[in-house]
XYZ file of C-alpha atoms in Angstrom:
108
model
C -62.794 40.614 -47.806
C -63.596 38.759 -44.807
C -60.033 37.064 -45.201
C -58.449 40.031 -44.428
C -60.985 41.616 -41.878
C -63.412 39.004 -40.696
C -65.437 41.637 -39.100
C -66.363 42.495 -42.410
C -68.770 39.350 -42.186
C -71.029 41.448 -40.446
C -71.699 43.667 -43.186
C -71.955 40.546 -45.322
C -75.319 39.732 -47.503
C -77.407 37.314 -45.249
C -76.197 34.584 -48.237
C -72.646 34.627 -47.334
C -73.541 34.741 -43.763
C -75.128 31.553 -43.929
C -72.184 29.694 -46.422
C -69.980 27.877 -43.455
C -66.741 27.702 -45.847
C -67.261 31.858 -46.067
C -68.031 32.253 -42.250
C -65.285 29.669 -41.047
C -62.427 32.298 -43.178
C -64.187 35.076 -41.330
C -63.950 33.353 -37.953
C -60.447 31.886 -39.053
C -59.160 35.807 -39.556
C -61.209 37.612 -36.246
C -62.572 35.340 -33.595
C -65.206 37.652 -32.823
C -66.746 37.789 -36.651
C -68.882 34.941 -35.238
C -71.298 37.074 -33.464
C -72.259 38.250 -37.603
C -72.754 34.742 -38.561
C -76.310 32.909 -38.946
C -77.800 31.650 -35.804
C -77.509 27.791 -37.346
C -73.636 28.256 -37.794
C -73.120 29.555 -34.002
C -74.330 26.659 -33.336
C -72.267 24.294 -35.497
C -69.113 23.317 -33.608
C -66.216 23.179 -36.446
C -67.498 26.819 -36.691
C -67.293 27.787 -33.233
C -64.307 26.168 -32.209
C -62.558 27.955 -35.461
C -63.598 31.029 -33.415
C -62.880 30.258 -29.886
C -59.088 29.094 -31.412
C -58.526 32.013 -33.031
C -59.864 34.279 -30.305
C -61.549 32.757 -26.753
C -64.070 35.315 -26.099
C -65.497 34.419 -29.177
C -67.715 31.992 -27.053
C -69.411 34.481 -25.611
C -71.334 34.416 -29.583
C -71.349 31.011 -30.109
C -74.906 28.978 -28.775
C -75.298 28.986 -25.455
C -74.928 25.094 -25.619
C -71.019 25.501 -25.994
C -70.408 27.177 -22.920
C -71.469 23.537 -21.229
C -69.024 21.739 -23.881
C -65.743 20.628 -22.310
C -63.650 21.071 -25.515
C -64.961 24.154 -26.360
C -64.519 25.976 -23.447
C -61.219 24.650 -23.282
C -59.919 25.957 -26.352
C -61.647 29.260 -25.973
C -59.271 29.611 -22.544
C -56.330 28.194 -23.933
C -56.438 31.211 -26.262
C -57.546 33.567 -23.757
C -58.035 33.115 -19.992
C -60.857 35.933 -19.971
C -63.084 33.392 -21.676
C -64.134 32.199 -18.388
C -66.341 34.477 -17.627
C -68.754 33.456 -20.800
C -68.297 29.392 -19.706
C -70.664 27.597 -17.812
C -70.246 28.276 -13.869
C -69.416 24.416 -13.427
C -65.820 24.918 -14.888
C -64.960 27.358 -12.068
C -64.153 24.311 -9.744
C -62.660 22.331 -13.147
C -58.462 21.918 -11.973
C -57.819 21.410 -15.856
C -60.052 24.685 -17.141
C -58.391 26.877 -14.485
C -54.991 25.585 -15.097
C -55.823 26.596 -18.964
C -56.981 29.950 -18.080
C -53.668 30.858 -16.900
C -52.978 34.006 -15.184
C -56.237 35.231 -15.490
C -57.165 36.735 -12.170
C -60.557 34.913 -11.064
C -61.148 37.387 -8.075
C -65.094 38.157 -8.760
């Protein structure tokens, strides 16, 4: 199920939400099924990167330790410029994060 709708990881038994092959085709199919995975796997970085990749604002689920982590925040604006706003406020002077984030418009 989760391959096809990976938001149905949320509605998962706490077993599957804790298998990281089973969460990573969840987060593989809908970024944002990470915020439904167990605490341990938003913190495991194949998992959150598999997120971020497939959908940026995913990091705003992920452990707050990968909004500090330079290749994670970089793929999660790469995909989507928004993702900025749930990095660490030390990539807003970053010349390589901004130039990832595009066209996304930074005015506060």
């Amino acid at each position: 199920a989760v391959q096809q709708n990976g938001w149905a990881l949320k509605f998962a038994d706490k077993s599957l939400r804790t298998d990281k092959n089973f969460v990573l085709d969840a987060v593989r199919q809908s970024g944002s099924a990470l915020k439904g995975a167990c605490e341990s796997l938003r913190r495991d970085k194949d998992v959150v990167l598999a997120a971020v990749r497939q959908d940026g604002r995913a990091l705003q689920h992920a452990d707050e330790s990968f909004r500090k982590n330079r290749d994670v925040v970089l793929a999660a604006v790469q995909q989507c410029g928004s993702a900025f706003l749930f990095a660490d406020h030390s990539f807003s002077q970053d010349e390589e994060f901004l130039l990832a984030a595009g066209d996304f418009d930074f005015v506060e």
